[in-house]
């Protein structure tokens, strides 16, 4: 038997249950991972609340983890039992001691990346890779706005942007988070609890505004984010922390300066084995160089997954949070 967190109905964190299950044997092209650490991400809350529908009920939760290959299915050639590995995609169920998933979604860990660092950063690091290097390939010299700059994704983005020579303006909710974002390499911060974001962006850029806005908040910041862009700027909406953006009149993009908008996801970029490997290699290189360091600010036992999600949802956390089976 193996323990996992599951939910049989959508709702608050109280719907999460720690249960004993018989772990699935890996089938064709699959592997089973004995998790050493599991990543916590906002997308997990989207599934729990029903914003994103789970494929079946009861459902496991989580898509990110790191550990050791426990069993290998037929047809798998790049992984063996005992390999140190990590993953950021795949079927729900990472909140568990054992997780079976397609081997194509699993990568070997370099020796310099430990399990906790991998679990805390795979999804976030690959997200920053596609945001800064693919959705809009930053060359250096650009000015960008990044919401939630002290969070797990934002903390990595601040460091990566600085290494590229990009001026990242980060939005935060407190002075403590502003200090953290600046320590991570943000060029400037805006405390949205006290400052008008659009006016402050205008001041910081001498009226030029931003080349790109990266927005994981969603509904509450949509129009404000558009107002922070320069003419023909790019709005990257990659999350829904405050709820989904809907009911948008596409004409607003013209009214606000012939703007571009995209709604990307990790699965939309790491859609082939080759592209996933490329993205991981670039992210691991950033870790090895020390240009990106991972702040694991919170560790919870697997049984306290609900408590961990509540802390994340209330925006009380900074950096990354992991669950320990």
mmCIF file with all atom_site columns, C-alpha atoms in Angstrom, residues 37-172:
data_model
loop_
_atom_site.group_PDB
_atom_site.id
_atom_site.type_symbol
_atom_site.label_atom_id
_atom_site.label_alt_id
_atom_site.label_comp_id
_atom_site.label_asym_id
_atom_site.label_entity_id
_atom_site.label_seq_id
_atom_site.pdbx_PDB_ins_code
_atom_site.Cartn_x
_atom_site.Cartn_y
_atom_site.Cartn_z
_atom_site.occupancy
_atom_site.B_iso_or_equiv
_atom_site.pdbx_formal_charge
_atom_site.auth_seq_id
_atom_site.auth_comp_id
_atom_site.auth_asym_id
_atom_site.auth_atom_id
_atom_site.pdbx_PDB_model_num
ATOM 1   C CA . UNK A 1 37  ? 9.672   15.549 -2.339  1.00 0.00 ? 37  UNK A CA 1
ATOM 2   C CA . UNK A 1 38  ? 6.578   16.975 -4.055  1.00 0.00 ? 38  UNK A CA 1
ATOM 3   C CA . UNK A 1 39  ? 6.015   20.482 -5.428  1.00 0.00 ? 39  UNK A CA 1
ATOM 4   C CA . UNK A 1 40  ? 3.079   22.694 -4.454  1.00 0.00 ? 40  UNK A CA 1
ATOM 5   C CA . UNK A 1 41  ? 1.629   24.946 -7.168  1.00 0.00 ? 41  UNK A CA 1
ATOM 6   C CA . UNK A 1 42  ? -1.397  27.171 -7.705  1.00 0.00 ? 42  UNK A CA 1
ATOM 7   C CA . UNK A 1 43  ? -2.637  24.873 -10.460 1.00 0.00 ? 43  UNK A CA 1
ATOM 8   C CA . UNK A 1 44  ? -3.218  22.235 -7.762  1.00 0.00 ? 44  UNK A CA 1
ATOM 9   C CA . UNK A 1 45  ? -5.736  24.586 -6.163  1.00 0.00 ? 45  UNK A CA 1
ATOM 10  C CA . UNK A 1 46  ? -7.428  25.135 -9.533  1.00 0.00 ? 46  UNK A CA 1
ATOM 11  C CA . UNK A 1 47  ? -8.103  21.388 -9.767  1.00 0.00 ? 47  UNK A CA 1
ATOM 12  C CA . UNK A 1 48  ? -9.228  21.116 -6.139  1.00 0.00 ? 48  UNK A CA 1
ATOM 13  C CA . UNK A 1 49  ? -11.746 23.955 -6.523  1.00 0.00 ? 49  UNK A CA 1
ATOM 14  C CA . UNK A 1 50  ? -13.011 22.771 -9.912  1.00 0.00 ? 50  UNK A CA 1
ATOM 15  C CA . UNK A 1 51  ? -11.708 25.710 -11.953 1.00 0.00 ? 51  UNK A CA 1
ATOM 16  C CA . UNK A 1 52  ? -9.886  23.031 -13.924 1.00 0.00 ? 52  UNK A CA 1
ATOM 17  C CA . UNK A 1 53  ? -11.905 19.786 -14.076 1.00 0.00 ? 53  UNK A CA 1
ATOM 18  C CA . UNK A 1 54  ? -10.220 16.618 -12.822 1.00 0.00 ? 54  UNK A CA 1
ATOM 19  C CA . UNK A 1 55  ? -10.520 13.718 -15.290 1.00 0.00 ? 55  UNK A CA 1
ATOM 20  C CA . UNK A 1 56  ? -12.245 11.456 -12.743 1.00 0.00 ? 56  UNK A CA 1
ATOM 21  C CA . UNK A 1 57  ? -13.291 11.299 -9.097  1.00 0.00 ? 57  UNK A CA 1
ATOM 22  C CA . UNK A 1 58  ? -11.859 10.529 -6.649  1.00 0.00 ? 58  UNK A CA 1
ATOM 23  C CA . UNK A 1 59  ? -8.756  12.215 -8.012  1.00 0.00 ? 59  UNK A CA 1
ATOM 24  C CA . UNK A 1 60  ? -5.153  12.493 -6.988  1.00 0.00 ? 60  UNK A CA 1
ATOM 25  C CA . UNK A 1 61  ? -3.524  15.899 -7.019  1.00 0.00 ? 61  UNK A CA 1
ATOM 26  C CA . UNK A 1 62  ? -0.265  17.510 -8.077  1.00 0.00 ? 62  UNK A CA 1
ATOM 27  C CA . UNK A 1 63  ? 1.939   17.210 -11.155 1.00 0.00 ? 63  UNK A CA 1
ATOM 28  C CA . UNK A 1 64  ? 5.446   17.971 -9.815  1.00 0.00 ? 64  UNK A CA 1
ATOM 29  C CA . UNK A 1 65  ? 7.859   15.841 -7.845  1.00 0.00 ? 65  UNK A CA 1
ATOM 30  C CA . UNK A 1 66  ? 11.300  14.320 -7.547  1.00 0.00 ? 66  UNK A CA 1
ATOM 31  C CA . UNK A 1 67  ? 12.514  10.946 -6.387  1.00 0.00 ? 67  UNK A CA 1
ATOM 32  C CA . UNK A 1 68  ? 13.851  7.585  -7.489  1.00 0.00 ? 68  UNK A CA 1
ATOM 33  C CA . UNK A 1 69  ? 12.552  5.302  -10.233 1.00 0.00 ? 69  UNK A CA 1
ATOM 34  C CA . UNK A 1 70  ? 10.810  2.430  -8.427  1.00 0.00 ? 70  UNK A CA 1
ATOM 35  C CA . UNK A 1 71  ? 9.560   0.389  -11.407 1.00 0.00 ? 71  UNK A CA 1
ATOM 36  C CA . UNK A 1 72  ? 9.795   0.595  -15.202 1.00 0.00 ? 72  UNK A CA 1
ATOM 37  C CA . UNK A 1 73  ? 7.188   -0.418 -17.754 1.00 0.00 ? 73  UNK A CA 1
ATOM 38  C CA . UNK A 1 74  ? 7.717   -2.011 -21.142 1.00 0.00 ? 74  UNK A CA 1
ATOM 39  C CA . UNK A 1 75  ? 9.287   0.091  -23.867 1.00 0.00 ? 75  UNK A CA 1
ATOM 40  C CA . UNK A 1 76  ? 11.062  2.539  -21.571 1.00 0.00 ? 76  UNK A CA 1
ATOM 41  C CA . UNK A 1 77  ? 14.710  2.880  -22.594 1.00 0.00 ? 77  UNK A CA 1
ATOM 42  C CA . UNK A 1 78  ? 15.994  6.146  -21.109 1.00 0.00 ? 78  UNK A CA 1
ATOM 43  C CA . UNK A 1 79  ? 15.251  5.351  -17.451 1.00 0.00 ? 79  UNK A CA 1
ATOM 44  C CA . UNK A 1 80  ? 16.161  2.499  -15.102 1.00 0.00 ? 80  UNK A CA 1
ATOM 45  C CA . UNK A 1 81  ? 15.194  1.471  -11.573 1.00 0.00 ? 81  UNK A CA 1
ATOM 46  C CA . UNK A 1 82  ? 17.218  3.557  -9.123  1.00 0.00 ? 82  UNK A CA 1
ATOM 47  C CA . UNK A 1 83  ? 17.648  6.619  -11.361 1.00 0.00 ? 83  UNK A CA 1
ATOM 48  C CA . UNK A 1 84  ? 17.319  10.015 -9.680  1.00 0.00 ? 84  UNK A CA 1
ATOM 49  C CA . UNK A 1 85  ? 14.555  11.839 -11.570 1.00 0.00 ? 85  UNK A CA 1
ATOM 50  C CA . UNK A 1 86  ? 12.075  14.702 -11.545 1.00 0.00 ? 86  UNK A CA 1
ATOM 51  C CA . UNK A 1 87  ? 8.906   15.675 -13.390 1.00 0.00 ? 87  UNK A CA 1
ATOM 52  C CA . UNK A 1 88  ? 6.607   18.679 -13.760 1.00 0.00 ? 88  UNK A CA 1
ATOM 53  C CA . UNK A 1 89  ? 3.846   17.354 -16.013 1.00 0.00 ? 89  UNK A CA 1
ATOM 54  C CA . UNK A 1 90  ? 1.719   14.291 -16.332 1.00 0.00 ? 90  UNK A CA 1
ATOM 55  C CA . UNK A 1 91  ? -1.427  12.875 -14.769 1.00 0.00 ? 91  UNK A CA 1
ATOM 56  C CA . UNK A 1 92  ? -2.607  14.167 -11.407 1.00 0.00 ? 92  UNK A CA 1
ATOM 57  C CA . UNK A 1 93  ? -1.263  12.220 -8.464  1.00 0.00 ? 93  UNK A CA 1
ATOM 58  C CA . UNK A 1 94  ? 2.123   13.626 -7.424  1.00 0.00 ? 94  UNK A CA 1
ATOM 59  C CA . UNK A 1 95  ? 0.837   14.203 -3.865  1.00 0.00 ? 95  UNK A CA 1
ATOM 60  C CA . UNK A 1 96  ? 1.771   10.628 -3.017  1.00 0.00 ? 96  UNK A CA 1
ATOM 61  C CA . UNK A 1 97  ? 4.512   8.307  -1.856  1.00 0.00 ? 97  UNK A CA 1
ATOM 62  C CA . UNK A 1 98  ? 4.435   6.529  -5.236  1.00 0.00 ? 98  UNK A CA 1
ATOM 63  C CA . UNK A 1 99  ? 3.326   8.018  -8.555  1.00 0.00 ? 99  UNK A CA 1
ATOM 64  C CA . UNK A 1 100 ? 3.029   6.318  -11.946 1.00 0.00 ? 100 UNK A CA 1
ATOM 65  C CA . UNK A 1 101 ? 3.266   8.493  -15.054 1.00 0.00 ? 101 UNK A CA 1
ATOM 66  C CA . UNK A 1 102 ? 4.493   8.492  -18.675 1.00 0.00 ? 102 UNK A CA 1
ATOM 67  C CA . UNK A 1 103 ? 8.268   8.103  -18.852 1.00 0.00 ? 103 UNK A CA 1
ATOM 68  C CA . UNK A 1 104 ? 8.341   10.782 -21.575 1.00 0.00 ? 104 UNK A CA 1
ATOM 69  C CA . UNK A 1 105 ? 7.494   13.356 -18.889 1.00 0.00 ? 105 UNK A CA 1
ATOM 70  C CA . UNK A 1 106 ? 10.344  12.308 -16.577 1.00 0.00 ? 106 UNK A CA 1
ATOM 71  C CA . UNK A 1 107 ? 13.925  13.587 -16.745 1.00 0.00 ? 107 UNK A CA 1
ATOM 72  C CA . UNK A 1 108 ? 17.101  12.482 -15.003 1.00 0.00 ? 108 UNK A CA 1
ATOM 73  C CA . UNK A 1 109 ? 18.448  14.853 -12.371 1.00 0.00 ? 109 UNK A CA 1
ATOM 74  C CA . UNK A 1 110 ? 22.010  16.105 -12.611 1.00 0.00 ? 110 UNK A CA 1
ATOM 75  C CA . UNK A 1 111 ? 24.116  15.300 -9.551  1.00 0.00 ? 111 UNK A CA 1
ATOM 76  C CA . UNK A 1 112 ? 24.151  18.957 -8.472  1.00 0.00 ? 112 UNK A CA 1
ATOM 77  C CA . UNK A 1 113 ? 20.337  19.138 -8.125  1.00 0.00 ? 113 UNK A CA 1
ATOM 78  C CA . UNK A 1 114 ? 18.942  17.546 -4.949  1.00 0.00 ? 114 UNK A CA 1
ATOM 79  C CA . UNK A 1 115 ? 15.416  16.154 -4.643  1.00 0.00 ? 115 UNK A CA 1
ATOM 80  C CA . UNK A 1 116 ? 13.969  19.042 -2.642  1.00 0.00 ? 116 UNK A CA 1
ATOM 81  C CA . UNK A 1 117 ? 15.349  21.666 -5.028  1.00 0.00 ? 117 UNK A CA 1
ATOM 82  C CA . UNK A 1 118 ? 13.968  19.759 -8.008  1.00 0.00 ? 118 UNK A CA 1
ATOM 83  C CA . UNK A 1 119 ? 10.510  19.337 -6.475  1.00 0.00 ? 119 UNK A CA 1
ATOM 84  C CA . UNK A 1 120 ? 10.445  23.007 -5.518  1.00 0.00 ? 120 UNK A CA 1
ATOM 85  C CA . UNK A 1 121 ? 11.462  24.300 -8.915  1.00 0.00 ? 121 UNK A CA 1
ATOM 86  C CA . UNK A 1 122 ? 10.798  22.025 -11.885 1.00 0.00 ? 122 UNK A CA 1
ATOM 87  C CA . UNK A 1 123 ? 7.376   23.399 -12.817 1.00 0.00 ? 123 UNK A CA 1
ATOM 88  C CA . UNK A 1 124 ? 8.268   26.949 -11.806 1.00 0.00 ? 124 UNK A CA 1
ATOM 89  C CA . UNK A 1 125 ? 11.667  26.906 -13.491 1.00 0.00 ? 125 UNK A CA 1
ATOM 90  C CA . UNK A 1 126 ? 10.321  25.484 -16.753 1.00 0.00 ? 126 UNK A CA 1
ATOM 91  C CA . UNK A 1 127 ? 7.502   28.033 -16.601 1.00 0.00 ? 127 UNK A CA 1
ATOM 92  C CA . UNK A 1 128 ? 10.022  30.872 -16.358 1.00 0.00 ? 128 UNK A CA 1
ATOM 93  C CA . UNK A 1 129 ? 12.024  29.300 -19.188 1.00 0.00 ? 129 UNK A CA 1
ATOM 94  C CA . UNK A 1 130 ? 9.112   29.336 -21.612 1.00 0.00 ? 130 UNK A CA 1
ATOM 95  C CA . UNK A 1 131 ? 7.932   32.779 -20.444 1.00 0.00 ? 131 UNK A CA 1
ATOM 96  C CA . UNK A 1 132 ? 11.256  34.573 -20.767 1.00 0.00 ? 132 UNK A CA 1
ATOM 97  C CA . UNK A 1 133 ? 12.921  32.526 -23.511 1.00 0.00 ? 133 UNK A CA 1
ATOM 98  C CA . UNK A 1 134 ? 10.081  31.355 -25.767 1.00 0.00 ? 134 UNK A CA 1
ATOM 99  C CA . UNK A 1 135 ? 6.767   33.190 -25.299 1.00 0.00 ? 135 UNK A CA 1
ATOM 100 C CA . UNK A 1 136 ? 8.798   36.387 -25.691 1.00 0.00 ? 136 UNK A CA 1
ATOM 101 C CA . UNK A 1 137 ? 12.515  35.812 -26.239 1.00 0.00 ? 137 UNK A CA 1
ATOM 102 C CA . UNK A 1 138 ? 14.081  38.469 -24.052 1.00 0.00 ? 138 UNK A CA 1
ATOM 103 C CA . UNK A 1 139 ? 17.398  39.682 -25.416 1.00 0.00 ? 139 UNK A CA 1
ATOM 104 C CA . UNK A 1 140 ? 18.364  42.217 -22.745 1.00 0.00 ? 140 UNK A CA 1
ATOM 105 C CA . UNK A 1 141 ? 17.426  45.856 -22.331 1.00 0.00 ? 141 UNK A CA 1
ATOM 106 C CA . UNK A 1 142 ? 13.672  45.274 -22.204 1.00 0.00 ? 142 UNK A CA 1
ATOM 107 C CA . UNK A 1 143 ? 11.464  46.485 -19.364 1.00 0.00 ? 143 UNK A CA 1
ATOM 108 C CA . UNK A 1 144 ? 8.887   43.990 -18.145 1.00 0.00 ? 144 UNK A CA 1
ATOM 109 C CA . UNK A 1 145 ? 6.228   43.849 -15.431 1.00 0.00 ? 145 UNK A CA 1
ATOM 110 C CA . UNK A 1 146 ? 5.944   40.614 -13.460 1.00 0.00 ? 146 UNK A CA 1
ATOM 111 C CA . UNK A 1 147 ? 3.068   40.120 -11.031 1.00 0.00 ? 147 UNK A CA 1
ATOM 112 C CA . UNK A 1 148 ? 3.602   38.201 -7.765  1.00 0.00 ? 148 UNK A CA 1
ATOM 113 C CA . UNK A 1 149 ? 7.329   38.781 -7.980  1.00 0.00 ? 149 UNK A CA 1
ATOM 114 C CA . UNK A 1 150 ? 8.068   37.292 -4.551  1.00 0.00 ? 150 UNK A CA 1
ATOM 115 C CA . UNK A 1 151 ? 6.289   33.997 -5.202  1.00 0.00 ? 151 UNK A CA 1
ATOM 116 C CA . UNK A 1 152 ? 7.826   30.757 -6.426  1.00 0.00 ? 152 UNK A CA 1
ATOM 117 C CA . UNK A 1 153 ? 7.695   31.616 -10.144 1.00 0.00 ? 153 UNK A CA 1
ATOM 118 C CA . UNK A 1 154 ? 8.381   35.301 -9.548  1.00 0.00 ? 154 UNK A CA 1
ATOM 119 C CA . UNK A 1 155 ? 11.481  34.640 -7.445  1.00 0.00 ? 155 UNK A CA 1
ATOM 120 C CA . UNK A 1 156 ? 13.016  32.621 -10.286 1.00 0.00 ? 156 UNK A CA 1
ATOM 121 C CA . UNK A 1 157 ? 11.906  35.181 -12.890 1.00 0.00 ? 157 UNK A CA 1
ATOM 122 C CA . UNK A 1 158 ? 13.598  38.035 -11.001 1.00 0.00 ? 158 UNK A CA 1
ATOM 123 C CA . UNK A 1 159 ? 16.918  36.192 -11.003 1.00 0.00 ? 159 UNK A CA 1
ATOM 124 C CA . UNK A 1 160 ? 16.690  34.969 -14.600 1.00 0.00 ? 160 UNK A CA 1
ATOM 125 C CA . UNK A 1 161 ? 15.662  38.397 -15.916 1.00 0.00 ? 161 UNK A CA 1
ATOM 126 C CA . UNK A 1 162 ? 18.589  40.062 -14.165 1.00 0.00 ? 162 UNK A CA 1
ATOM 127 C CA . UNK A 1 163 ? 20.999  37.558 -15.711 1.00 0.00 ? 163 UNK A CA 1
ATOM 128 C CA . UNK A 1 164 ? 19.633  38.529 -19.144 1.00 0.00 ? 164 UNK A CA 1
ATOM 129 C CA . UNK A 1 165 ? 20.039  42.258 -18.528 1.00 0.00 ? 165 UNK A CA 1
ATOM 130 C CA . UNK A 1 166 ? 16.276  42.827 -18.372 1.00 0.00 ? 166 UNK A CA 1
ATOM 131 C CA . UNK A 1 167 ? 14.642  45.438 -16.128 1.00 0.00 ? 167 UNK A CA 1
ATOM 132 C CA . UNK A 1 168 ? 11.968  43.529 -14.192 1.00 0.00 ? 168 UNK A CA 1
ATOM 133 C CA . UNK A 1 169 ? 9.386   45.561 -12.287 1.00 0.00 ? 169 UNK A CA 1
ATOM 134 C CA . UNK A 1 170 ? 7.744   43.254 -9.774  1.00 0.00 ? 170 UNK A CA 1
ATOM 135 C CA . UNK A 1 171 ? 4.379   43.728 -8.097  1.00 0.00 ? 171 UNK A CA 1
ATOM 136 C CA . UNK A 1 172 ? 4.137   42.653 -4.450  1.00 0.00 ? 172 UNK A CA 1
#
